[in-house]
PDB file of C-alpha atoms and ligand atoms in Angstrom:
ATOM      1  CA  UNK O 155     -20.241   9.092  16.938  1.00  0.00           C
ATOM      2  CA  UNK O 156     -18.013   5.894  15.751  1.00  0.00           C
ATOM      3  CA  UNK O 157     -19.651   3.928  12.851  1.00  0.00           C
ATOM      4  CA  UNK O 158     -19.934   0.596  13.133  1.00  0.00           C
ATOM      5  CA  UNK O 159     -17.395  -0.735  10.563  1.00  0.00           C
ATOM      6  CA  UNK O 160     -18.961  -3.097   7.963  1.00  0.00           C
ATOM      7  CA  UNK O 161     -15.119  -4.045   6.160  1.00  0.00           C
ATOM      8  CA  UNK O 162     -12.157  -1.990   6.526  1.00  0.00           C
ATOM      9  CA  UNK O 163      -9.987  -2.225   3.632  1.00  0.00           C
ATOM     10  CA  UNK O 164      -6.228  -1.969   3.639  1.00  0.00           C
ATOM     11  CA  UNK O 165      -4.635  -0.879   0.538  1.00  0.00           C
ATOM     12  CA  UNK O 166      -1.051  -1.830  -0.561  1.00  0.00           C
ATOM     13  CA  UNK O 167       1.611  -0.250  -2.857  1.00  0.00           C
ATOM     14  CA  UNK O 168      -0.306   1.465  -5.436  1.00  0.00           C
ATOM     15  CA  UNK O 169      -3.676   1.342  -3.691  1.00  0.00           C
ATOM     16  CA  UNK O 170      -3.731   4.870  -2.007  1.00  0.00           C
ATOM     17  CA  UNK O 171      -7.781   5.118  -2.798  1.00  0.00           C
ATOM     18  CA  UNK O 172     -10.363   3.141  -3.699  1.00  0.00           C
ATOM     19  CA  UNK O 173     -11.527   4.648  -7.377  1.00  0.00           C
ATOM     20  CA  UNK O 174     -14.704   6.423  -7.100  1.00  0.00           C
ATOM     21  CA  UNK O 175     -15.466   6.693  -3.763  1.00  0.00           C
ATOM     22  CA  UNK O 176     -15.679   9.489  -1.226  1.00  0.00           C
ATOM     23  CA  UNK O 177     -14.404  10.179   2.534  1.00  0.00           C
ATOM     24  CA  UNK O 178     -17.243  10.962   4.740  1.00  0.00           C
ATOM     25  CA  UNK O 179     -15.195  10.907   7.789  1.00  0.00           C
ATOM     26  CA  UNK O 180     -11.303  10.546   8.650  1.00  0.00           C
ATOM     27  CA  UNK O 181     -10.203   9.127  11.955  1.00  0.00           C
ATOM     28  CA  UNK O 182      -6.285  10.021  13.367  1.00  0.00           C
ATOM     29  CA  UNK O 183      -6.606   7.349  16.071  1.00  0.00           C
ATOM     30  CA  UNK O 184      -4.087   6.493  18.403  1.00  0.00           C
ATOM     31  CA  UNK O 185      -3.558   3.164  19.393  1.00  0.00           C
ATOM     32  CA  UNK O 186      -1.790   1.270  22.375  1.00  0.00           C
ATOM     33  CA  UNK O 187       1.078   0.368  20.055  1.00  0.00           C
ATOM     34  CA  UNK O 188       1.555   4.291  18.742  1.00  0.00           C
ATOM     35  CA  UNK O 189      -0.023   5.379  15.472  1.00  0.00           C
ATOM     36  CA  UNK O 190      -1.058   3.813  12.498  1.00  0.00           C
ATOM     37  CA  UNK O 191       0.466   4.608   9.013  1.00  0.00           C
ATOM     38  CA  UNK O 192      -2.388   7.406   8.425  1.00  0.00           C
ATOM     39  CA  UNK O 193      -5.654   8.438   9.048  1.00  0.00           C
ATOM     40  CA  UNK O 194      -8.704   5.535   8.882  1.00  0.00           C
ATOM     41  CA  UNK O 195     -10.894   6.749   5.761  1.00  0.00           C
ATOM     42  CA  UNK O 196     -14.589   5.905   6.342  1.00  0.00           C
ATOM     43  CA  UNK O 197     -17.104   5.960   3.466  1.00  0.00           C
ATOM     44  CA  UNK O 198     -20.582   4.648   2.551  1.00  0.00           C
ATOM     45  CA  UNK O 199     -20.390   2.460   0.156  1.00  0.00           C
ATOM     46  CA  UNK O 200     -23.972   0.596  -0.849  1.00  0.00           C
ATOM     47  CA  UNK O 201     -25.546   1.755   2.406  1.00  0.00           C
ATOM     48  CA  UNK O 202     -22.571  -0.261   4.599  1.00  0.00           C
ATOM     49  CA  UNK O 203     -19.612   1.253   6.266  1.00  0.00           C
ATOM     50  CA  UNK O 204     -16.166   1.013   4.957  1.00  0.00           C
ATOM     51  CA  UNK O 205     -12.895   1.627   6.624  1.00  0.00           C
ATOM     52  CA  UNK O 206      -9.721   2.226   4.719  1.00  0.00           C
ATOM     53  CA  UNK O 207      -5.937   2.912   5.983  1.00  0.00           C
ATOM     54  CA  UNK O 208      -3.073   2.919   3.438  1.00  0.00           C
ATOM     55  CA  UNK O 209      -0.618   0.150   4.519  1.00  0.00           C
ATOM     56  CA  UNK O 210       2.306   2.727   3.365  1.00  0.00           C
ATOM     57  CA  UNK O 211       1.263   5.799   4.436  1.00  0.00           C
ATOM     58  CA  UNK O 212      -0.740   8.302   1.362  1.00  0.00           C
ATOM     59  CA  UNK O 213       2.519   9.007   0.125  1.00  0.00           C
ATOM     60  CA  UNK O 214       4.002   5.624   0.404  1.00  0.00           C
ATOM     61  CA  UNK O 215       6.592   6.882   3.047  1.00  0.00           C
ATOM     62  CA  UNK O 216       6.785   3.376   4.876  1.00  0.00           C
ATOM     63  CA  UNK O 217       8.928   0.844   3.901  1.00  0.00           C
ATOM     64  CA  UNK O 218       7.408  -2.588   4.484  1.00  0.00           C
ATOM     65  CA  UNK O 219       9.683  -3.185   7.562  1.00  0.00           C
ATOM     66  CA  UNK O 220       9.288   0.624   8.791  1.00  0.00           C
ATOM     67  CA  UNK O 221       5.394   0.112   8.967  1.00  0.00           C
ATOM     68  CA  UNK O 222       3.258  -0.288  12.354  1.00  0.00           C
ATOM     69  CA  UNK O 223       1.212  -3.359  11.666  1.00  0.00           C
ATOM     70  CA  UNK O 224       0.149  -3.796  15.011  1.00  0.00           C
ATOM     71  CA  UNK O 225      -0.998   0.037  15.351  1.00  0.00           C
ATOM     72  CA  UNK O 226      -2.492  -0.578  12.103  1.00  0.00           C
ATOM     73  CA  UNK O 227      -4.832  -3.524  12.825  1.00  0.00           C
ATOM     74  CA  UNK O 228      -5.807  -2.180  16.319  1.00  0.00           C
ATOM     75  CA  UNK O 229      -6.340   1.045  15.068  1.00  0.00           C
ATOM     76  CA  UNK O 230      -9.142  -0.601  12.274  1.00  0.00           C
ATOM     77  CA  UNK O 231     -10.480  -2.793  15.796  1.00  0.00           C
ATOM     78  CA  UNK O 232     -10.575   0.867  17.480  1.00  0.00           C
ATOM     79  CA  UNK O 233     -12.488   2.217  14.114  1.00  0.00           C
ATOM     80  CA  UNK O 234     -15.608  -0.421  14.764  1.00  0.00           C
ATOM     81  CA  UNK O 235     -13.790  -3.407  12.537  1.00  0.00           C
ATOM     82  CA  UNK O 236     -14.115  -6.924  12.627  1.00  0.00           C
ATOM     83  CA  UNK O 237     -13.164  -8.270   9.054  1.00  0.00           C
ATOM     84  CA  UNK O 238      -9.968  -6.778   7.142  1.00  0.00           C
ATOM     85  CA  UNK O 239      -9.594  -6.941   3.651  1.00  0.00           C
ATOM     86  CA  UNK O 240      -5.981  -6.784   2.804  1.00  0.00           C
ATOM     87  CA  UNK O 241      -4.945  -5.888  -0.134  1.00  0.00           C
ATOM     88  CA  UNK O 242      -1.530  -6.643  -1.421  1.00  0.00           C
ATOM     89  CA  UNK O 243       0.998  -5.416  -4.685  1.00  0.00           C
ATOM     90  CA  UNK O 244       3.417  -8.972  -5.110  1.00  0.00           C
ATOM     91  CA  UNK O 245       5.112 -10.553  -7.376  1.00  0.00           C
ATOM     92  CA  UNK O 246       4.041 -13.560  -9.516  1.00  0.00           C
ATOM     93  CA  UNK O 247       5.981 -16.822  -9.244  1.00  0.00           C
ATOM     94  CA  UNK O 248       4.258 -19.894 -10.688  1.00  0.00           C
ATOM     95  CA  UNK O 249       2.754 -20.212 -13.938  1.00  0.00           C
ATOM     96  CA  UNK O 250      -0.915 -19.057 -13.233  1.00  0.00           C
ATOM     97  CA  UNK O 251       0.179 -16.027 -10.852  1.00  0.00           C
ATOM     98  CA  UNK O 252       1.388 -13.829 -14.088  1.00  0.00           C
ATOM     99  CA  UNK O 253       0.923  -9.418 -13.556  1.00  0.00           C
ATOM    100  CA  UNK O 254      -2.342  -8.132 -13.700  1.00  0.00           C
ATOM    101  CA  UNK O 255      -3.909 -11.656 -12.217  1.00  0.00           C
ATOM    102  CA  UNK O 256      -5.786 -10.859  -8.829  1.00  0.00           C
ATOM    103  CA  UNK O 257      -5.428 -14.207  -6.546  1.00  0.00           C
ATOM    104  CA  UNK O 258      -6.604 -14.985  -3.177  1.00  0.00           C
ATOM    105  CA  UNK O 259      -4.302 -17.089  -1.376  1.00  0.00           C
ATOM    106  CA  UNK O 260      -4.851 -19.556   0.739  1.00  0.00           C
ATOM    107  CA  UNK O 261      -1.265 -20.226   2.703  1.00  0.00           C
ATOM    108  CA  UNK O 262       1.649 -18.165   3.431  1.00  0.00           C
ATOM    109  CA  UNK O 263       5.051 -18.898   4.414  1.00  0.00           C
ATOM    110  CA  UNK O 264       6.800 -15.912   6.613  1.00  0.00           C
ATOM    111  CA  UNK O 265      10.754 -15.011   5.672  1.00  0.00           C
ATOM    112  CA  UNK O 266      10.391 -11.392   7.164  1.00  0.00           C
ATOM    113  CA  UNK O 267      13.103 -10.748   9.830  1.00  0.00           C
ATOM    114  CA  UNK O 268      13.051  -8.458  12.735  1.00  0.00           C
ATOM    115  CA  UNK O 269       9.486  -7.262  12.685  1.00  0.00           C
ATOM    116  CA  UNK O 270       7.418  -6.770  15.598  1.00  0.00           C
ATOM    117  CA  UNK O 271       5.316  -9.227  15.034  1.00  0.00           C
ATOM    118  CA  UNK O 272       3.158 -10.341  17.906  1.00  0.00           C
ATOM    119  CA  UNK O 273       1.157  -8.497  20.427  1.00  0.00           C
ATOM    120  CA  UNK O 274       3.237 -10.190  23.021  1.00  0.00           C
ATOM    121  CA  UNK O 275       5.791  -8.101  22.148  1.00  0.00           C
ATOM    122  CA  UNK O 276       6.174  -6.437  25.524  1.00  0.00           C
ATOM    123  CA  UNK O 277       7.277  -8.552  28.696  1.00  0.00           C
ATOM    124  CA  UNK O 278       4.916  -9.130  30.942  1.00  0.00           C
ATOM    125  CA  UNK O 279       2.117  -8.917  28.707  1.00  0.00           C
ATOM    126  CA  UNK O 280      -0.583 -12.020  27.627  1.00  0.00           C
ATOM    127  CA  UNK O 281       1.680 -14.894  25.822  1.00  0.00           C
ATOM    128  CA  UNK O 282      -0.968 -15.757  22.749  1.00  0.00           C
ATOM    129  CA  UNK O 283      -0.140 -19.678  20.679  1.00  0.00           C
ATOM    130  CA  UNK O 284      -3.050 -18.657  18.207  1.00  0.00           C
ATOM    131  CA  UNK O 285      -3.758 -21.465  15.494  1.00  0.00           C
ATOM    132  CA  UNK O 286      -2.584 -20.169  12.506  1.00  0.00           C
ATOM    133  CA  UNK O 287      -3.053 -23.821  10.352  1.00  0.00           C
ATOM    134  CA  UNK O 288      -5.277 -21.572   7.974  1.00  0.00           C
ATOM    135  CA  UNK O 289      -3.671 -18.063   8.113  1.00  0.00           C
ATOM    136  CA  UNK O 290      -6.723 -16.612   6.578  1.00  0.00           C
ATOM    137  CA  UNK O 291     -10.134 -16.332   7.359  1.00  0.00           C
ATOM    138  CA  UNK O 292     -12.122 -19.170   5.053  1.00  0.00           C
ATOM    139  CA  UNK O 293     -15.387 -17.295   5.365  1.00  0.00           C
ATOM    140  CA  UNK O 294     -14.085 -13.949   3.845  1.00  0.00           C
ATOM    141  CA  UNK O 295     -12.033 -15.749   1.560  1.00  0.00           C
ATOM    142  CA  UNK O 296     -15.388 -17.290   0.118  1.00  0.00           C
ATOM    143  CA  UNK O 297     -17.240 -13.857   0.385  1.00  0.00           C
ATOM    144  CA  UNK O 298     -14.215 -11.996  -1.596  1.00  0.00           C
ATOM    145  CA  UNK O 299     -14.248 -15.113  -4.044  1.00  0.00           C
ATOM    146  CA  UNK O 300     -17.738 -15.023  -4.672  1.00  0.00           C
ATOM    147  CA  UNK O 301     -17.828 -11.367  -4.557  1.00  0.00           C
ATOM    148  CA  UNK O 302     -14.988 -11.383  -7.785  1.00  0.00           C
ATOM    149  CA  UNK O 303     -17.499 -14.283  -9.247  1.00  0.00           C
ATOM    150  CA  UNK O 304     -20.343 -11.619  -9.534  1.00  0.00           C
ATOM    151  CA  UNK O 305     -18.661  -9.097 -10.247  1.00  0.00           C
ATOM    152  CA  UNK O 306     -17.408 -11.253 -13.384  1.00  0.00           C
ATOM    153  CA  UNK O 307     -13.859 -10.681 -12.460  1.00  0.00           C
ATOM    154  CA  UNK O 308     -11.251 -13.378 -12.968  1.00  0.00           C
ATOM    155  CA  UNK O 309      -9.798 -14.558  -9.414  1.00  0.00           C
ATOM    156  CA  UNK O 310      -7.406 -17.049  -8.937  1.00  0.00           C
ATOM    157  CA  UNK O 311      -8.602 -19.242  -5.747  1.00  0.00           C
ATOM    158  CA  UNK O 312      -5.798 -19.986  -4.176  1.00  0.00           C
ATOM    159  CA  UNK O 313      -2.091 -20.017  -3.863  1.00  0.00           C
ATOM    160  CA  UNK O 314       0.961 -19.521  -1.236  1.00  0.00           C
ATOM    161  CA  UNK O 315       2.430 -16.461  -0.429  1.00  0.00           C
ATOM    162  CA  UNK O 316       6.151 -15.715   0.301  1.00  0.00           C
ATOM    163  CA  UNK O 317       6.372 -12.577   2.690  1.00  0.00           C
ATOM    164  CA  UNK O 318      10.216 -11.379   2.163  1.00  0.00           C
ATOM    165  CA  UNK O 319      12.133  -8.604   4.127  1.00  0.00           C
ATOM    166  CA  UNK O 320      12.467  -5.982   1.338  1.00  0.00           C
ATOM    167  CA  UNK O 321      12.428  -3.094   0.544  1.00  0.00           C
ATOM    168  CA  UNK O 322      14.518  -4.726  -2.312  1.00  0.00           C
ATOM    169  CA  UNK O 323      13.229  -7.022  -4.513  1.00  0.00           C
ATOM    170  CA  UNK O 324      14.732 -10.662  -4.088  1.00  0.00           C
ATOM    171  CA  UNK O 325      17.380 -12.565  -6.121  1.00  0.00           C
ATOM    172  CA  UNK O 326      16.557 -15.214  -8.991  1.00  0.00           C
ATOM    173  CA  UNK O 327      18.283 -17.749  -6.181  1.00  0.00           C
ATOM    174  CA  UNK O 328      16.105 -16.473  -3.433  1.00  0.00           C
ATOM    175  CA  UNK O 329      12.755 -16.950  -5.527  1.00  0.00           C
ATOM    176  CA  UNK O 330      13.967 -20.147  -6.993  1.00  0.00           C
ATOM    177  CA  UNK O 331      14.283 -21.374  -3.245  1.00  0.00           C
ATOM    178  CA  UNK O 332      10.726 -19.927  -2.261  1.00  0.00           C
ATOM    179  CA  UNK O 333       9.066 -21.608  -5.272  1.00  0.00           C
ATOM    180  CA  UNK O 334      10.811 -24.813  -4.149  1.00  0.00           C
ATOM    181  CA  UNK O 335       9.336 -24.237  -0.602  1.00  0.00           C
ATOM    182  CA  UNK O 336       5.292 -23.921  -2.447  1.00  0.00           C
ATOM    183  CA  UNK O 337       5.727 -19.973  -3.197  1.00  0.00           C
ATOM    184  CA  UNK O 338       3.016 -18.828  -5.620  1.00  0.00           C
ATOM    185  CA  UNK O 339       3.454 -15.288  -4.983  1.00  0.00           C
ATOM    186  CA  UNK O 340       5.641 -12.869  -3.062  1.00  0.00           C
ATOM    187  CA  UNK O 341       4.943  -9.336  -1.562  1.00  0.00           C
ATOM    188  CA  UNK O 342       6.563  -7.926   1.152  1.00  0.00           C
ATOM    189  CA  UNK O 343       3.575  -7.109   4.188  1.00  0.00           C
ATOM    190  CA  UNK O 344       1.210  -9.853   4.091  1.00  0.00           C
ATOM    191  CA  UNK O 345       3.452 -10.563   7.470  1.00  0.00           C
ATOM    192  CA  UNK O 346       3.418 -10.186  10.277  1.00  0.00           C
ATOM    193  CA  UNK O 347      -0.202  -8.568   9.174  1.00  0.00           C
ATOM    194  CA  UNK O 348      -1.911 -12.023   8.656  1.00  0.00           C
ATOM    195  CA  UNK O 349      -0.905 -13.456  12.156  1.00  0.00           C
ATOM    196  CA  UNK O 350      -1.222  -9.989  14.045  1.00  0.00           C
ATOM    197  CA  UNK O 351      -4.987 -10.166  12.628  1.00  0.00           C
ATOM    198  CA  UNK O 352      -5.554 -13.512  13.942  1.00  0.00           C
ATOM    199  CA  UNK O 353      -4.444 -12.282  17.422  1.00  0.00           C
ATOM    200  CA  UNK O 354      -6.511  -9.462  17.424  1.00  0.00           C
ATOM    201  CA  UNK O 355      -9.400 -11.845  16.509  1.00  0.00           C
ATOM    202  CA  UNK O 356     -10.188 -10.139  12.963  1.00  0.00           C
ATOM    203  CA  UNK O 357     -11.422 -12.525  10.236  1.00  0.00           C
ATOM    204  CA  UNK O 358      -8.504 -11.086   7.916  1.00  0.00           C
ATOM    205  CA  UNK O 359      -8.230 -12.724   4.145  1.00  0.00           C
ATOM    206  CA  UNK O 360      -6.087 -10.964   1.069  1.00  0.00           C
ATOM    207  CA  UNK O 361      -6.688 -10.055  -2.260  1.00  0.00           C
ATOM    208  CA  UNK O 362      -3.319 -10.089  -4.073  1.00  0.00           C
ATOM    209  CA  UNK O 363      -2.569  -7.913  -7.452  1.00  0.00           C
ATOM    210  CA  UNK O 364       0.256  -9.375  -8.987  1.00  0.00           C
ATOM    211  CA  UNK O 365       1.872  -6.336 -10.458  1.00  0.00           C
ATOM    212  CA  UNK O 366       5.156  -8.181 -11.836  1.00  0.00           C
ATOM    213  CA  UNK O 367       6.804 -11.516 -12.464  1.00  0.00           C
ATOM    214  CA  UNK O 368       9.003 -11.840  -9.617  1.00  0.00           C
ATOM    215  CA  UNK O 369      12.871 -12.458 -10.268  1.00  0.00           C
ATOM    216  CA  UNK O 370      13.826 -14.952 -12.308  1.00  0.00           C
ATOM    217  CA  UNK O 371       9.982 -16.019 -13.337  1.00  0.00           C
ATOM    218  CA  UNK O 372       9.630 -13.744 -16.406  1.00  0.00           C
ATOM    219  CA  UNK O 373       9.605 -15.730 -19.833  1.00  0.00           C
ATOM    220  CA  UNK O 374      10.725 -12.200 -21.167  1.00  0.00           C
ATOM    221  CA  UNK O 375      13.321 -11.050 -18.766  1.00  0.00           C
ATOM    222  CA  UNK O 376      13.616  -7.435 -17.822  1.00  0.00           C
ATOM    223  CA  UNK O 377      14.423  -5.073 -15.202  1.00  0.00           C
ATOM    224  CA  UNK O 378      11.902  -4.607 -12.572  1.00  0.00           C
ATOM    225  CA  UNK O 379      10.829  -1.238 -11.926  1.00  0.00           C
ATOM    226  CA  UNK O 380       8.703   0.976  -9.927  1.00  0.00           C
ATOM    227  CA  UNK O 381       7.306   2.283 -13.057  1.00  0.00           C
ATOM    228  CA  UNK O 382       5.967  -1.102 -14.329  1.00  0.00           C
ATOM    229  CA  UNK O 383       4.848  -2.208 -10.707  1.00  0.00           C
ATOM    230  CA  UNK O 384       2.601   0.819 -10.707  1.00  0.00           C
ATOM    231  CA  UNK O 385       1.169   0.699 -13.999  1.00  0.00           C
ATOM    232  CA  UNK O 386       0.233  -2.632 -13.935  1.00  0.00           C
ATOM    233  CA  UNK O 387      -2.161  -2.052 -10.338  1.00  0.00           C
ATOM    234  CA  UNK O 388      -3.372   1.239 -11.851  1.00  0.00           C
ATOM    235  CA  UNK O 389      -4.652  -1.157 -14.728  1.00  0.00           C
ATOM    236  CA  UNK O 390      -6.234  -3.210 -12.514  1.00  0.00           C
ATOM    237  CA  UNK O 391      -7.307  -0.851  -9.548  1.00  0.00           C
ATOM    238  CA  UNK O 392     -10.863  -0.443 -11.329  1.00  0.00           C
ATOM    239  CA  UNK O 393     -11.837  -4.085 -10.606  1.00  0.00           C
ATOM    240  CA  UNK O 394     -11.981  -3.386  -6.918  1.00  0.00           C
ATOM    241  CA  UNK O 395     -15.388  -1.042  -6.909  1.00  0.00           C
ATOM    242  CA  UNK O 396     -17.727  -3.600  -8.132  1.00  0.00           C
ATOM    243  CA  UNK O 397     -15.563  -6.751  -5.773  1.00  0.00           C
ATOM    244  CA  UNK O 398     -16.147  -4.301  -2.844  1.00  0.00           C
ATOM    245  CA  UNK O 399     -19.771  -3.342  -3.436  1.00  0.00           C
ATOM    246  CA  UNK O 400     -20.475  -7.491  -3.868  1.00  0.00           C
ATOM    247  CA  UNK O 401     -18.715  -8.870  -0.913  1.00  0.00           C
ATOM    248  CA  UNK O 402     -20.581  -5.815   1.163  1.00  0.00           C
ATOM    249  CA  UNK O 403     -23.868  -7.550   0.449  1.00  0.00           C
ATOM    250  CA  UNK O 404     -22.458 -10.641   1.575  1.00  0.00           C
TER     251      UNK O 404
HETATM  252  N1  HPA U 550       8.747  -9.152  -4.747  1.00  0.00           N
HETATM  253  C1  HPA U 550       8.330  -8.738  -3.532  1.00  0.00           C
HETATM  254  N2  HPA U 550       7.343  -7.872  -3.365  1.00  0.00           N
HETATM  255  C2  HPA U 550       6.743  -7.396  -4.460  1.00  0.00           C
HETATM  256  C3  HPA U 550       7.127  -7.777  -5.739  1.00  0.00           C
HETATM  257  C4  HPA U 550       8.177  -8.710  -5.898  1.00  0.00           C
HETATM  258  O1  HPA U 550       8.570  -9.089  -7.017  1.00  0.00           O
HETATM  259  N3  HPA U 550       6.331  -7.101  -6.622  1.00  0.00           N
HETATM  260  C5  HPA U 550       5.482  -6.346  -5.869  1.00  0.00           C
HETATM  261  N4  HPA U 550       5.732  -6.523  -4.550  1.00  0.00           N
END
């Protein structure tokens, strides 16, 4: 029988499991839009449901641009989900956004480019104008804040979010121009997953893990690898137990 999904978690570059917990049940669910990036993980976690679906794949072996966002969120909906914790790897670019911070933004501003990024993709289908003034959802935003409160972790309220093509990292010119636009941070899938949430009708908010300063932002310049990416989520990947078990009591 389908659980009824409590929070279904989806984890971003370096967030392939959440530490300590255990699969009860795995879904392969296909969805009207074709399949999702893997199977939906459920687990019981503090006597409540959780769904989880790596954004990548397990093996990261989606690009951000080569990833089925729509099959993705619908496949969560499918799962028994209404509220989607995102969580997303990005790059820091103003002053309080430096690696290893988790943030919770508040805006975003969308530069992708040739994503499918509406479920009115298809002609003939339902033309949606959703209100996307507030891209996330302010009552899960206020859960996950208060959530990181009691579970004593530091959590920057706030902040902008640049969502860039990829799967390169951008130039010192191209961040310059996105912290002149209000960038705070920059990651590569928080679109088109934000505004395909909203037209699904999922409360949908983000918890960013800034695993790098992003070009040009570093007051110690160096080359940005994988390797350093990685490490610095790994380092913080233990926070998200305790966040998780408080904003399930909310
Ligand atoms: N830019 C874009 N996406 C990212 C970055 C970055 O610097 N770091 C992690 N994801």
């Amino acid at each position: 029988m389908k659980p009824e999904i409590d929070l279904a978690v989806i984890g971003g570059t370096g967030v392939y499991r959440l530490p300590g917990v255990q699969w009860q049940q795995s879904l392969s669910l296909e969805t009207l839009y074709g399949e999702p990036s893997g199977a939906v993980r459920i687990a019981l976690i503090g006597g409540k449901n959780v769904a989880f679906l790596a954004r990548h794949g397990e093996g990261h072996a989606l690009a951000p641009h080569r990833i089925n966002y729509r099959a993705n969120l619908q496949a969560l909906k499918q799962a028994g989900a209404s509220k989607v914790l995102a969580i997303n790897t990005v790059g820091g670019i103003t002053a309080n956004y430096g690696p290893r911070v988790l943030a919770v933004p508040d805006q975003l501003i969308d530069y992708t480019w040739g994503r499918v990024s509406t479920l009115s993709e298809e002609v003939g289908s339902e033309v949606l104008h959703v209100d996307f003034t507030e891209p996330y959802s302010s009552q899960l935003r206020t859960a996950l804040l208060s959530a990181c409160n009691s579970a004593g972790t530091a959590v920057v309220n706030g902040g902008c979010y640049g969502a860039t093509q990829g799967p390169r990292l951008e130039t010192r010119a191209e961040i310059a121009r996105l912290r002149q636009d209000g960038c705070d941070l920059v990651g590569m899938t928080g679109m088109p997953e934000a505004g395909l949430a909203r037209e699904l009708g999922l409360e949908y908010a983000s918890l960013c893990v800034v695993a790098n300063w992003a070009a040009g932002c570093d007051p110690d310049p160096h080359e940005i690898t994988l390797a350093e990416v990685l490490s610095n989520v790994e380092s913080v990947i233990d926070r998200l137990p305790p966040i998780l078990a408080n904003l399930l009591k909310c």
